[in-house]
Tab-separated table of C-alpha atoms in Angstrom:
chain	number	residue	atom	x	y	z
F	810	MET	CA	130.088	36.023	180.187
F	811	LEU	CA	129.499	39.588	178.980
F	812	GLN	CA	133.204	40.375	179.249
F	813	ARG	CA	134.118	37.132	177.520
F	814	LYS	CA	131.830	37.596	174.526
F	815	ILE	CA	131.816	41.299	173.670
F	816	THR	CA	134.488	42.443	171.260
F	817	THR	CA	135.985	45.905	171.009
F	818	LEU	CA	133.667	48.164	169.024
F	819	LYS	CA	134.784	50.592	166.405
F	820	LYS	CA	134.639	54.299	167.197
F	821	SER	CA	133.080	56.720	164.821
F	822	GLY	CA	134.864	59.737	163.480
F	823	ALA	CA	133.908	63.286	164.316
F	824	LEU	CA	130.984	64.908	162.564
F	825	LEU	CA	131.791	66.722	159.354
F	826	ALA	CA	130.206	70.049	158.426
F	827	THR	CA	130.366	72.185	155.325
F	828	ALA	CA	129.650	75.844	154.699
F	829	LEU	CA	126.485	76.671	152.781
F	830	LEU	CA	127.125	78.816	149.680
F	831	THR	CA	124.484	81.452	149.009
F	832	SER	CA	124.290	84.723	147.162
F	833	GLY	CA	125.028	86.723	150.328
F	834	PHE	CA	128.153	87.150	152.414
F	835	ILE	CA	128.807	83.912	154.315
F	836	SER	CA	131.238	82.668	156.878
F	837	SER	CA	131.074	79.428	158.874
F	838	GLN	CA	132.057	78.987	162.484
F	839	ALA	CA	131.583	75.844	164.608
F	840	GLY	CA	129.008	74.326	162.279
F	841	GLU	CA	126.972	77.531	161.829
F	842	THR	CA	126.422	79.715	158.781
F	843	VAL	CA	126.243	83.491	159.189
F	844	ALA	CA	124.370	84.951	156.210
F	845	LYS	CA	123.556	88.573	155.441
F	846	SER	CA	120.169	88.937	153.744
F	847	THR	CA	119.287	91.596	151.171
F	848	SER	CA	117.648	93.647	153.929
F	849	GLY	CA	120.955	93.827	155.775
F	850	LYS	CA	119.781	91.639	158.658
F	851	THR	CA	122.238	88.998	159.821
F	852	VAL	CA	120.784	85.538	160.370
F	853	VAL	CA	122.583	82.653	162.065
F	854	GLU	CA	121.506	79.241	160.824
F	855	LYS	CA	122.852	75.706	160.876
F	856	ALA	CA	125.116	74.704	158.011
F	857	PRO	CA	124.144	71.486	156.230
F	858	GLU	CA	126.179	68.456	157.182
F	859	ALA	CA	128.250	66.894	154.448
F	860	ASN	CA	128.071	63.212	153.664
F	861	PRO	CA	131.681	61.967	153.812
F	862	LEU	CA	130.843	59.064	151.485
F	863	SER	CA	129.220	61.148	148.729
F	864	PHE	CA	131.255	61.896	145.599
F	865	PHE	CA	130.897	63.648	142.223
F	866	ASP	CA	128.071	65.925	143.404
F	867	GLY	CA	126.077	63.009	144.762
F	868	LYS	CA	126.321	60.855	141.662
F	869	VAL	CA	128.140	58.144	143.651
F	870	VAL	CA	127.179	57.599	147.293
F	871	PHE	CA	128.395	54.821	149.566
F	872	ASP	CA	126.797	53.673	152.822
F	873	VAL	CA	128.275	51.492	155.549
F	874	GLN	CA	126.814	49.999	158.716
F	875	GLU	CA	128.396	47.840	161.400
F	876	ARG	CA	126.198	46.586	164.248
F	877	LEU	CA	127.111	44.447	167.255
F	878	ARG	CA	124.564	43.193	169.775
F	879	PHE	CA	125.166	41.031	172.832
F	880	GLU	CA	122.062	39.136	174.001
F	881	ALA	CA	121.364	37.034	177.095
F	882	ARG	CA	118.119	35.036	177.340
F	883	GLU	CA	116.709	32.816	180.078
F	884	ASN	CA	113.438	30.823	179.734
F	885	ASN	CA	112.307	32.961	176.791
F	886	PHE	CA	111.167	29.964	174.773
F	887	ASP	CA	110.080	27.240	177.216
F	888	PHE	CA	109.371	29.247	180.419
F	889	ASN	CA	111.007	26.374	182.269
F	890	SER	CA	113.864	27.064	184.681
F	891	GLU	CA	114.263	23.320	185.369
F	892	VAL	CA	115.617	22.709	181.846
F	893	ASP	CA	118.856	24.211	180.546
F	894	ALA	CA	117.711	24.600	176.949
F	895	LEU	CA	119.987	25.566	174.050
F	896	THR	CA	118.079	28.844	173.880
F	897	ASP	CA	118.951	29.693	177.508
F	898	ASP	CA	122.239	31.219	176.511
F	899	ALA	CA	124.160	34.358	175.647
F	900	TRP	CA	125.641	35.188	172.255
F	901	LEU	CA	126.922	37.964	170.043
F	902	LEU	CA	125.170	39.067	166.859
F	903	GLN	CA	127.318	40.870	164.270
F	904	ARG	CA	126.082	42.507	161.081
F	905	PHE	CA	127.937	44.430	158.374
F	906	ARG	CA	126.322	46.219	155.434
F	907	PHE	CA	127.930	47.999	152.488
F	908	GLY	CA	125.989	49.750	149.747
F	909	VAL	CA	126.580	51.961	146.731
F	910	LEU	CA	124.124	54.283	145.007
F	911	LEU	CA	124.757	55.472	141.445
F	912	LYS	CA	122.815	58.453	140.061
F	913	PRO	CA	124.082	58.964	136.493
F	914	ALA	CA	121.033	61.124	135.744
F	915	PRO	CA	118.371	62.839	137.885
F	916	TRP	CA	115.796	60.309	136.671
F	917	LEU	CA	117.917	57.166	137.189
F	918	LYS	CA	119.132	55.478	140.398
F	919	ILE	CA	120.972	52.173	140.682
F	920	TYR	CA	121.503	50.748	144.145
F	921	ALA	CA	123.216	47.608	145.426
F	922	GLN	CA	123.880	46.524	149.011
F	923	THR	CA	125.599	43.483	150.449
F	924	GLN	CA	125.223	42.158	153.978
F	925	ASP	CA	127.143	39.753	156.192
F	926	ALA	CA	125.393	38.516	159.372
F	927	ARG	CA	126.845	36.212	162.033
F	928	GLU	CA	125.658	34.614	165.273
F	929	ILE	CA	128.761	34.110	167.429
F	930	ASP	CA	129.300	31.746	170.372
F	931	SER	CA	125.731	30.426	170.462
F	932	ASP	CA	124.717	26.915	171.565
F	933	ARG	CA	121.712	26.860	169.242
F	934	PRO	CA	122.214	26.000	165.541
F	935	ASP	CA	123.669	28.786	163.418
F	936	PHE	CA	120.998	28.260	160.751
F	937	PRO	CA	118.408	31.023	160.322
F	938	GLY	CA	115.122	30.099	161.956
F	939	GLN	CA	116.207	26.925	163.763
F	940	LEU	CA	115.317	27.063	167.472
F	941	GLY	CA	114.761	30.777	167.060
F	942	ALA	CA	118.317	31.310	165.838
F	943	GLU	CA	119.119	34.304	163.680
F	944	GLY	CA	122.020	32.264	162.381
F	945	ASP	CA	124.844	32.904	159.937
F	946	ASP	CA	124.168	34.432	156.528
F	947	SER	CA	127.484	35.259	154.889
F	948	PHE	CA	127.926	37.964	152.286
F	949	HIS	CA	124.879	38.086	150.043
F	950	LEU	CA	122.857	40.554	148.002
F	951	ARG	CA	120.543	42.299	150.443
F	952	GLN	CA	119.318	44.946	148.003
F	953	GLY	CA	119.784	45.488	144.289
F	954	TYR	CA	117.357	47.623	142.316
F	955	VAL	CA	116.934	50.187	139.568
F	956	GLU	CA	114.693	53.216	140.044
F	957	VAL	CA	113.474	55.272	137.103
F	958	GLY	CA	111.768	58.623	137.490
F	959	ASP	CA	112.209	62.126	138.894
F	960	VAL	CA	109.291	63.367	141.022
F	961	LYS	CA	110.459	66.954	140.537
F	962	ARG	CA	109.536	66.620	136.871
F	963	PHE	CA	106.835	63.936	136.862
F	964	PRO	CA	105.108	62.259	139.842
F	965	LEU	CA	105.498	58.630	138.693
F	966	THR	CA	108.531	56.474	139.592
F	967	LEU	CA	109.315	52.795	139.036
F	968	ARG	CA	111.575	50.682	141.252
F	969	ALA	CA	112.387	47.077	140.277
F	970	GLY	CA	114.641	44.561	142.001
F	971	ARG	CA	115.552	43.449	145.502
F	972	GLN	CA	114.407	46.143	147.930
F	973	ILE	CA	112.889	47.027	151.299
F	974	LEU	CA	109.122	47.358	151.569
F	975	SER	CA	108.074	49.406	154.594
F	976	TYR	CA	104.614	50.848	155.130
F	977	GLY	CA	102.924	52.631	158.005
F	978	ASP	CA	104.375	51.654	161.355
F	979	GLU	CA	105.499	48.284	159.917
F	980	ARG	CA	102.811	46.323	161.777
F	981	LEU	CA	102.071	44.394	158.570
F	982	ILE	CA	104.922	45.186	156.153
F	983	GLY	CA	108.382	46.070	157.384
F	984	ALA	CA	112.141	45.636	157.154
F	985	PHE	CA	112.318	43.665	160.458
F	986	ASP	CA	115.604	45.444	161.086
F	987	TRP	CA	115.892	44.306	164.713
F	988	ASN	CA	116.552	40.832	163.342
F	989	ASN	CA	120.206	40.374	162.462
F	990	ILE	CA	119.381	39.425	158.861
F	991	GLY	CA	116.295	41.577	158.396
F	992	ARG	CA	113.826	41.290	155.539
F	993	THR	CA	113.805	42.339	151.891
F	994	PHE	CA	111.621	41.540	148.905
F	995	ASP	CA	112.137	40.892	145.219
F	996	ALA	CA	109.603	43.407	143.979
F	997	VAL	CA	108.350	45.766	141.312
F	998	LYS	CA	106.885	48.983	142.720
F	999	LEU	CA	105.175	51.928	141.050
F	1000	ARG	CA	104.785	55.133	143.058
F	1001	TRP	CA	102.705	58.189	142.216
F	1002	GLU	CA	103.668	61.076	144.505
F	1003	GLU	CA	101.888	64.413	144.832
F	1004	LYS	CA	102.383	67.157	147.413
F	1005	LYS	CA	99.756	65.878	149.860
F	1006	TRP	CA	99.303	62.266	148.837
F	1007	SER	CA	101.034	59.245	147.352
F	1008	LEU	CA	99.971	55.865	146.018
F	1009	ASP	CA	102.161	52.765	145.810
F	1010	ALA	CA	101.310	49.694	143.744
F	1011	PHE	CA	103.620	46.715	144.178
F	1012	VAL	CA	104.001	43.012	143.531
F	1013	SER	CA	106.656	41.040	145.393
F	1014	SER	CA	107.944	37.865	147.030
F	1015	VAL	CA	109.855	37.784	150.314
F	1016	VAL	CA	113.543	36.847	150.254
F	1017	VAL	CA	114.343	33.684	152.248
F	1018	PRO	CA	117.702	33.495	154.129
F	1019	ARG	CA	119.846	30.478	153.252
F	1020	ARG	CA	123.109	29.814	155.091
F	1021	GLY	CA	125.938	29.404	152.610
F	1022	GLU	CA	123.627	29.825	149.607
F	1023	TYR	CA	122.128	32.579	147.513
F	1024	ASN	CA	119.075	34.006	149.265
F	1025	PRO	CA	116.187	33.382	146.848
F	1026	SER	CA	112.554	34.382	146.605
F	1027	ASP	CA	109.597	32.676	144.986
F	1028	PHE	CA	109.813	35.128	142.088
F	1029	VAL	CA	112.378	32.815	140.579
F	1030	ASN	CA	110.786	29.685	142.100
F	1031	VAL	CA	113.981	28.268	143.562
F	1032	THR	CA	113.165	28.120	147.273
F	1033	GLU	CA	112.912	24.702	148.783
F	1034	THR	CA	109.350	25.482	149.878
F	1035	GLU	CA	108.279	26.264	146.298
F	1036	ARG	CA	105.251	28.157	147.563
F	1037	GLY	CA	104.989	30.286	144.456
F	1038	GLN	CA	104.438	33.218	146.799
F	1039	VAL	CA	103.043	36.440	145.365
F	1040	PHE	CA	102.471	39.372	147.706
F	1041	GLY	CA	101.132	42.627	146.323
F	1042	GLY	CA	98.908	45.556	147.025
F	1043	LEU	CA	97.964	49.208	146.909
F	1044	TYR	CA	99.019	51.608	149.676
F	1045	PHE	CA	97.612	55.170	149.738
F	1046	THR	CA	98.925	57.880	152.073
F	1047	THR	CA	97.609	61.428	152.453
F	1048	THR	CA	98.215	64.477	154.635
F	1049	ALA	CA	95.057	66.228	153.469
F	1050	LEU	CA	94.087	66.548	157.121
F	1051	PRO	CA	96.880	68.837	158.338
F	1052	PHE	CA	97.059	67.334	161.828
F	1053	GLN	CA	97.573	63.689	160.822
F	1054	THR	CA	98.748	61.162	158.257
F	1055	THR	CA	96.017	58.880	156.907
F	1056	ASP	CA	96.739	55.564	155.180
F	1057	LEU	CA	94.400	53.263	153.281
F	1058	TYR	CA	95.568	49.918	151.920
F	1059	ALA	CA	94.507	46.755	150.145
F	1060	LEU	CA	96.972	43.834	150.222
F	1061	TYR	CA	96.894	40.400	148.617
F	1062	LEU	CA	98.852	37.228	149.429
F	1063	TYR	CA	98.953	34.020	147.389
F	1064	GLU	CA	100.889	30.838	148.199
F	1065	ASN	CA	100.316	27.460	146.583
F	1066	THR	CA	100.348	24.321	148.683
F	1067	ASN	CA	103.520	22.274	149.003
F	1068	PRO	CA	102.737	19.116	151.040
F	1069	ASP	CA	106.351	18.910	152.231
F	1070	TYR	CA	106.142	22.429	153.629
F	1071	GLN	CA	102.505	22.438	154.811
F	1072	PRO	CA	101.583	18.770	155.324
F	1073	ARG	CA	98.176	19.567	156.836
F	1074	ALA	CA	97.125	21.981	154.114
F	1075	ILE	CA	94.200	20.991	151.930
F	1076	GLY	CA	94.416	23.894	149.517
F	1077	ASP	CA	96.172	27.116	148.563
F	1078	THR	CA	96.466	30.327	150.541
F	1079	THR	CA	94.862	33.327	148.889
F	1080	PHE	CA	93.438	36.203	150.905
F	1081	ALA	CA	93.102	39.986	150.964
F	1082	THR	CA	93.798	42.449	153.764
F	1083	PHE	CA	91.984	45.802	153.862
F	1084	GLY	CA	92.966	48.425	156.393
F	1085	MET	CA	93.224	52.006	157.547
F	1086	ARG	CA	95.806	53.770	159.693
F	1087	VAL	CA	95.863	57.266	161.197
F	1088	LYS	CA	98.728	58.929	163.043
F	1089	SER	CA	99.001	62.468	164.360
F	1090	LYS	CA	101.863	64.685	163.261
F	1091	PRO	CA	104.459	65.640	165.909
F	1092	GLY	CA	103.288	68.716	167.784
F	1093	ALA	CA	100.034	68.944	165.820
F	1094	PHE	CA	98.093	69.938	168.946
F	1095	ALA	CA	100.797	72.039	170.570
F	1096	PRO	CA	100.653	75.863	170.549
F	1097	GLN	CA	101.858	77.012	167.147
F	1098	PRO	CA	105.004	79.189	167.203
F	1099	ALA	CA	104.567	82.608	165.686
F	1100	ALA	CA	106.296	83.491	162.433
F	1101	PRO	CA	109.184	85.992	162.716
F	1102	PRO	CA	108.095	89.583	162.071
F	1103	SER	CA	108.634	90.861	158.545
F	1104	ASP	CA	110.442	94.093	157.789
F	1105	GLY	CA	108.283	94.562	154.703
F	1106	LYS	CA	111.238	94.421	152.339
F	1107	SER	CA	112.390	90.824	152.162
F	1108	THR	CA	110.396	87.620	151.825
F	1109	PRO	CA	108.994	86.656	155.247
F	1110	ALA	CA	110.698	83.659	156.833
F	1111	PRO	CA	108.480	80.593	157.270
F	1112	ALA	CA	107.106	79.840	160.719
F	1113	PRO	CA	109.281	77.407	162.672
F	1114	ALA	CA	108.126	73.802	162.901
F	1115	PRO	CA	105.994	72.998	165.953
F	1116	LYS	CA	107.708	71.391	168.917
F	1117	ALA	CA	106.984	67.691	169.392
F	1118	ILE	CA	104.952	68.251	172.534
F	1119	GLY	CA	101.328	67.875	173.581
F	1120	LEU	CA	98.835	65.227	172.528
F	1121	ASP	CA	99.617	62.494	169.994
F	1122	TYR	CA	97.682	59.473	168.818
F	1123	SER	CA	97.706	56.572	166.383
F	1124	ALA	CA	95.242	53.851	165.387
F	1125	GLU	CA	94.993	51.077	162.819
F	1126	VAL	CA	92.319	48.554	161.880
F	1127	ALA	CA	92.614	45.700	159.371
F	1128	PHE	CA	90.217	43.039	158.054
F	1129	GLN	CA	91.052	39.845	156.149
F	1130	SER	CA	89.030	37.552	153.929
F	1131	GLY	CA	89.883	34.620	151.686
F	1132	GLU	CA	91.504	31.238	152.275
F	1133	VAL	CA	94.488	30.003	154.296
F	1134	ARG	CA	95.751	26.521	153.386
F	1135	GLY	CA	92.372	25.786	151.820
F	1136	LEU	CA	90.279	26.913	154.818
F	1137	ASP	CA	87.979	29.949	154.775
F	1138	LEU	CA	89.551	32.987	156.464
F	1139	SER	CA	87.709	35.807	158.210
F	1140	SER	CA	89.743	37.831	160.724
F	1141	PHE	CA	90.527	41.326	161.996
F	1142	ALA	CA	92.953	43.304	164.158
F	1143	VAL	CA	92.942	46.722	165.810
F	1144	THR	CA	95.413	48.920	167.649
F	1145	ALA	CA	95.077	52.322	169.299
F	1146	ALA	CA	97.559	54.489	171.182
F	1147	LEU	CA	97.374	57.819	172.981
F	1148	GLY	CA	100.232	59.869	174.380
F	1149	TYR	CA	101.108	63.248	175.831
F	1150	THR	CA	104.521	64.959	175.890
F	1151	PHE	CA	105.059	67.679	178.513
F	1152	ASP	CA	106.985	70.827	177.609
F	1153	VAL	CA	109.264	70.662	180.631
F	1154	ALA	CA	112.779	69.449	181.364
F	1155	TRP	CA	113.482	65.884	180.145
F	1156	LYS	CA	110.344	66.115	177.929
F	1157	PRO	CA	108.469	63.274	179.684
F	1158	ARG	CA	105.919	61.452	177.549
F	1159	LEU	CA	103.156	59.298	179.015
F	1160	SER	CA	101.354	56.876	176.722
F	1161	VAL	CA	98.917	53.978	176.690
F	1162	GLU	CA	98.262	51.447	173.931
F	1163	TYR	CA	95.846	48.617	173.221
F	1164	ASN	CA	96.401	45.850	170.668
F	1165	TYR	CA	93.990	43.108	169.598
F	1166	ALA	CA	94.086	40.455	166.877
F	1167	SER	CA	91.494	37.734	166.420
F	1168	GLY	CA	92.135	34.036	166.991
F	1169	ASP	CA	90.351	30.902	165.848
F	1170	ASN	CA	87.346	29.967	168.022
F	1171	ASN	CA	86.863	26.452	166.634
F	1172	PRO	CA	89.753	24.453	165.147
F	1173	THR	CA	87.410	21.777	163.729
F	1174	ASP	CA	84.826	23.818	161.801
F	1175	GLY	CA	86.853	24.235	158.589
F	1176	ASP	CA	87.209	28.008	159.037
F	1177	ILE	CA	90.115	30.144	160.229
F	1178	GLU	CA	89.614	33.293	162.287
F	1179	THR	CA	93.281	33.842	163.140
F	1180	PHE	CA	94.544	37.199	161.927
F	1181	GLN	CA	97.497	36.735	159.575
F	1182	ASN	CA	100.351	39.048	160.602
F	1183	LEU	CA	101.958	39.076	157.103
F	1184	PHE	CA	105.538	40.513	157.124
F	1185	PRO	CA	105.817	42.823	160.155
F	1186	THR	CA	108.429	44.270	162.486
F	1187	ASN	CA	106.769	43.012	165.674
F	1188	HIS	CA	109.723	43.813	167.913
F	1189	LYS	CA	108.751	47.497	167.921
F	1190	PHE	CA	105.268	46.966	169.336
F	1191	TYR	CA	104.654	43.905	171.489
F	1192	GLY	CA	107.663	43.724	173.793
F	1193	ILE	CA	111.417	43.422	173.359
F	1194	MET	CA	111.378	39.765	174.414
F	1195	ASP	CA	109.458	38.941	171.195
F	1196	VAL	CA	107.028	36.504	172.806
F	1197	THR	CA	103.946	37.467	170.799
F	1198	ALA	CA	102.731	38.443	167.346
F	1199	TRP	CA	99.736	40.512	166.223
F	1200	GLN	CA	97.490	37.441	166.066
F	1201	ASN	CA	95.251	35.711	168.600
F	1202	MET	CA	96.236	38.267	171.222
F	1203	GLN	CA	95.219	41.133	173.448
F	1204	GLN	CA	97.771	43.464	174.972
F	1205	VAL	CA	97.564	46.545	177.162
F	1206	MET	CA	100.664	48.714	177.440
F	1207	ALA	CA	101.607	51.792	179.481
F	1208	ALA	CA	104.880	53.651	178.894
F	1209	VAL	CA	106.936	56.519	180.258
F	1210	THR	CA	109.639	58.087	178.067
F	1211	VAL	CA	112.132	60.744	179.155
F	1212	GLN	CA	114.995	62.592	177.489
F	1213	PRO	CA	117.495	63.546	180.212
F	1214	HIS	CA	119.866	64.878	177.525
F	1215	LYS	CA	119.354	65.720	173.862
F	1216	THR	CA	121.423	62.630	172.982
F	1217	VAL	CA	119.762	60.246	175.461
F	1218	ASN	CA	116.308	58.644	175.421
F	1219	VAL	CA	114.964	56.247	178.076
F	1220	GLN	CA	111.673	54.364	177.802
F	1221	THR	CA	110.035	52.152	180.440
F	1222	ASN	CA	107.081	49.939	179.505
F	1223	TYR	CA	104.586	47.739	181.291
F	1224	ARG	CA	102.687	45.183	179.190
F	1225	ALA	CA	99.916	42.743	180.068
F	1226	PHE	CA	99.372	39.834	177.630
F	1227	PHE	CA	96.142	37.883	177.100
F	1228	ILE	CA	95.262	35.227	174.558
F	1229	ALA	CA	92.190	36.102	172.500
F	1230	SER	CA	91.009	32.496	172.082
F	1231	THR	CA	92.220	29.411	173.929
F	1232	ASP	CA	90.977	27.360	170.971
F	1233	ASP	CA	93.990	28.730	169.107
F	1234	VAL	CA	97.676	28.838	170.035
F	1235	TRP	CA	99.788	31.641	171.448
F	1236	TYR	CA	101.930	32.763	168.500
F	1237	ARG	CA	105.438	34.078	168.952
F	1238	ALA	CA	106.661	37.241	167.248
F	1239	ASN	CA	107.495	35.271	164.089
F	1240	GLY	CA	103.781	34.469	163.734
F	1241	VAL	CA	104.462	30.780	163.153
F	1242	THR	CA	105.965	29.090	166.233
F	1243	PRO	CA	103.515	28.424	169.098
F	1244	VAL	CA	104.478	28.908	172.730
F	1245	ARG	CA	102.478	25.801	173.663
F	1246	PRO	CA	100.801	23.154	171.467
F	1247	LEU	CA	97.025	23.203	171.136
F	1248	ASN	CA	95.605	20.444	173.339
F	1249	ALA	CA	92.926	19.908	175.985
F	1250	ALA	CA	95.000	21.643	178.659
F	1251	ALA	CA	95.536	24.715	176.486
F	1252	ARG	CA	91.874	24.931	175.466
F	1253	ASP	CA	90.794	24.920	179.131
F	1254	ALA	CA	93.535	27.299	180.294
F	1255	GLY	CA	93.092	30.805	181.592
F	1256	LYS	CA	93.582	33.674	179.166
F	1257	TYR	CA	96.167	35.673	181.107
F	1258	GLU	CA	99.541	34.850	179.564
F	1259	GLY	CA	101.585	37.119	181.772
F	1260	SER	CA	103.021	40.614	182.090
F	1261	GLN	CA	106.319	42.182	181.167
F	1262	VAL	CA	108.295	45.164	182.401
F	1263	GLU	CA	111.074	46.526	180.243
F	1264	ILE	CA	113.443	49.438	179.961
F	1265	VAL	CA	115.342	50.579	176.867
F	1266	ALA	CA	117.972	53.336	176.896
F	1267	THR	CA	119.424	54.866	173.719
F	1268	TRP	CA	122.446	57.156	173.516
F	1269	THR	CA	123.463	58.860	170.269
F	1270	PRO	CA	126.643	60.824	171.105
F	1271	VAL	CA	127.239	61.740	167.447
F	1272	LYS	CA	125.282	61.309	164.259
F	1273	TYR	CA	127.098	58.182	163.127
F	1274	LEU	CA	127.234	56.263	166.410
F	1275	GLN	CA	124.446	54.888	168.607
F	1276	PHE	CA	124.462	52.767	171.741
F	1277	GLN	CA	121.397	50.989	173.093
F	1278	ALA	CA	120.710	48.727	176.073
F	1279	GLY	CA	117.531	46.970	177.118
F	1280	TYR	CA	116.221	44.617	179.789
F	1281	ALA	CA	112.875	42.830	180.179
F	1282	HIS	CA	111.389	40.525	182.812
F	1283	PHE	CA	108.326	38.404	182.039
F	1284	PHE	CA	106.004	37.368	184.890
F	1285	ALA	CA	104.262	34.107	183.937
F	1286	GLY	CA	100.456	34.083	184.050
F	1287	ASN	CA	97.783	31.429	184.497
F	1288	TYR	CA	97.818	30.385	180.831
F	1289	LEU	CA	101.376	29.103	181.308
F	1290	GLU	CA	100.542	27.605	184.710
F	1291	ASP	CA	97.576	25.706	183.227
F	1292	THR	CA	99.558	24.347	180.268
F	1293	GLY	CA	102.910	23.335	181.773
F	1294	ALA	CA	106.059	25.017	183.036
F	1295	SER	CA	105.485	28.581	184.177
F	1296	SER	CA	108.833	30.073	185.156
F	1297	ASP	CA	109.470	33.763	184.726
F	1298	ALA	CA	111.746	34.795	181.862
F	1299	ASP	CA	114.509	37.372	181.407
F	1300	PHE	CA	116.106	39.061	178.435
F	1301	GLY	CA	118.850	41.659	178.220
F	1302	TYR	CA	121.014	43.169	175.503
F	1303	VAL	CA	123.551	45.873	174.712
F	1304	GLN	CA	124.045	47.105	171.169
F	1305	ALA	CA	126.324	49.446	169.264
F	1306	THR	CA	125.685	50.690	165.718
F	1307	ILE	CA	127.974	52.687	163.440
F	1308	THR	CA	126.273	54.073	160.334
F	1309	PHE	CA	127.647	56.209	157.503
């Protein structure tokens, strides 16, 4: 089937390089610049790479991306090998993006990007979201915004229009780029940026894919759900602690009740999310390289950047309070990860991670304790099979990553999944669809959902071309056994991406 469905991929061109012009004597050879400093010392440094799609000194810049991914899934949705479901299939996902950036002045940017996404040779419906389908979404406006401001002159910028919102590791707000369509927002964003900190203030509404139609958001109140969605917040980032990045955020989501969309809702959704994230800088705890000796005549060269080796860590905690569909909400989620990269051949990195998000302990008490995952990129964190979201879950993960060549990265993961509360459902990566309905069997089931082993290999032979392949096997646990079919599941893919 793989040979039948994969089409011939485009090949990227060779990398382009340009000589760097300075006030010294310069020549370029094989992508290097040889410069003679005022002290007479010759220094060999890398020449900057030219952007082949940049014109008029960067005032007009084009970008192009073509991505093809072949997927094969078995029992991913029903964990039942006795049923040949529409989702037990193989298909090809194709995505093309084309964008243009205009910079008529240093303080003004105008950007527009179109996207065409297709799901080819799939048995499931080609409508986004139906039976887990990514579906067809023909040429539409993916991004279109105006940005005013120049941080070199004044720290405040304004961006208004259709755009990507991405914060932190994208556990709560992200572009969801693994998905063939991805995610954008109609938004207005103010950003104040200083040397060691920045603050974003934004108000937005998520764009909803519509096959064969304009993709709308609730900003213009034309979606069929008519939720009147408003999503906004403040996101503060600082590097005041030199060994880590620290984020603090306060987010707010409002959606009014549409009985056709949420028939069981008894009121509106309006809640706040408060959180903190910390993440170490690459090589922050590695031995610091010494600065080159100075000859006393010229300006000393800066110390080289630390190698991305040694200890690394990340952690995030978030709390929520308010109402969801008219019910009182009180929930929280935490994640913590620790890793170590060895300064030896293949640069092996060993890491462990723990994720937890609260679930509802009593579905009849009029309160909700299920953490709301907002608009994340869950694929990056909870397994490539996308069987769980950051809500009503516990997960323990161990990983080994190696780099056998500077262009190749291989990561192997082991994950163990547990449900936080059997009085709530097991949510898939989309945060909406349950794996099993909530009933007496589910409420009395064991908490061990299963475990997953996976391997992902990435090869980037040149800057503009990347290949990736992944495979995962899910071993069903007692939660599935206690609630119905409990077959193991498999998922595999190969992907090629060309980006200019």
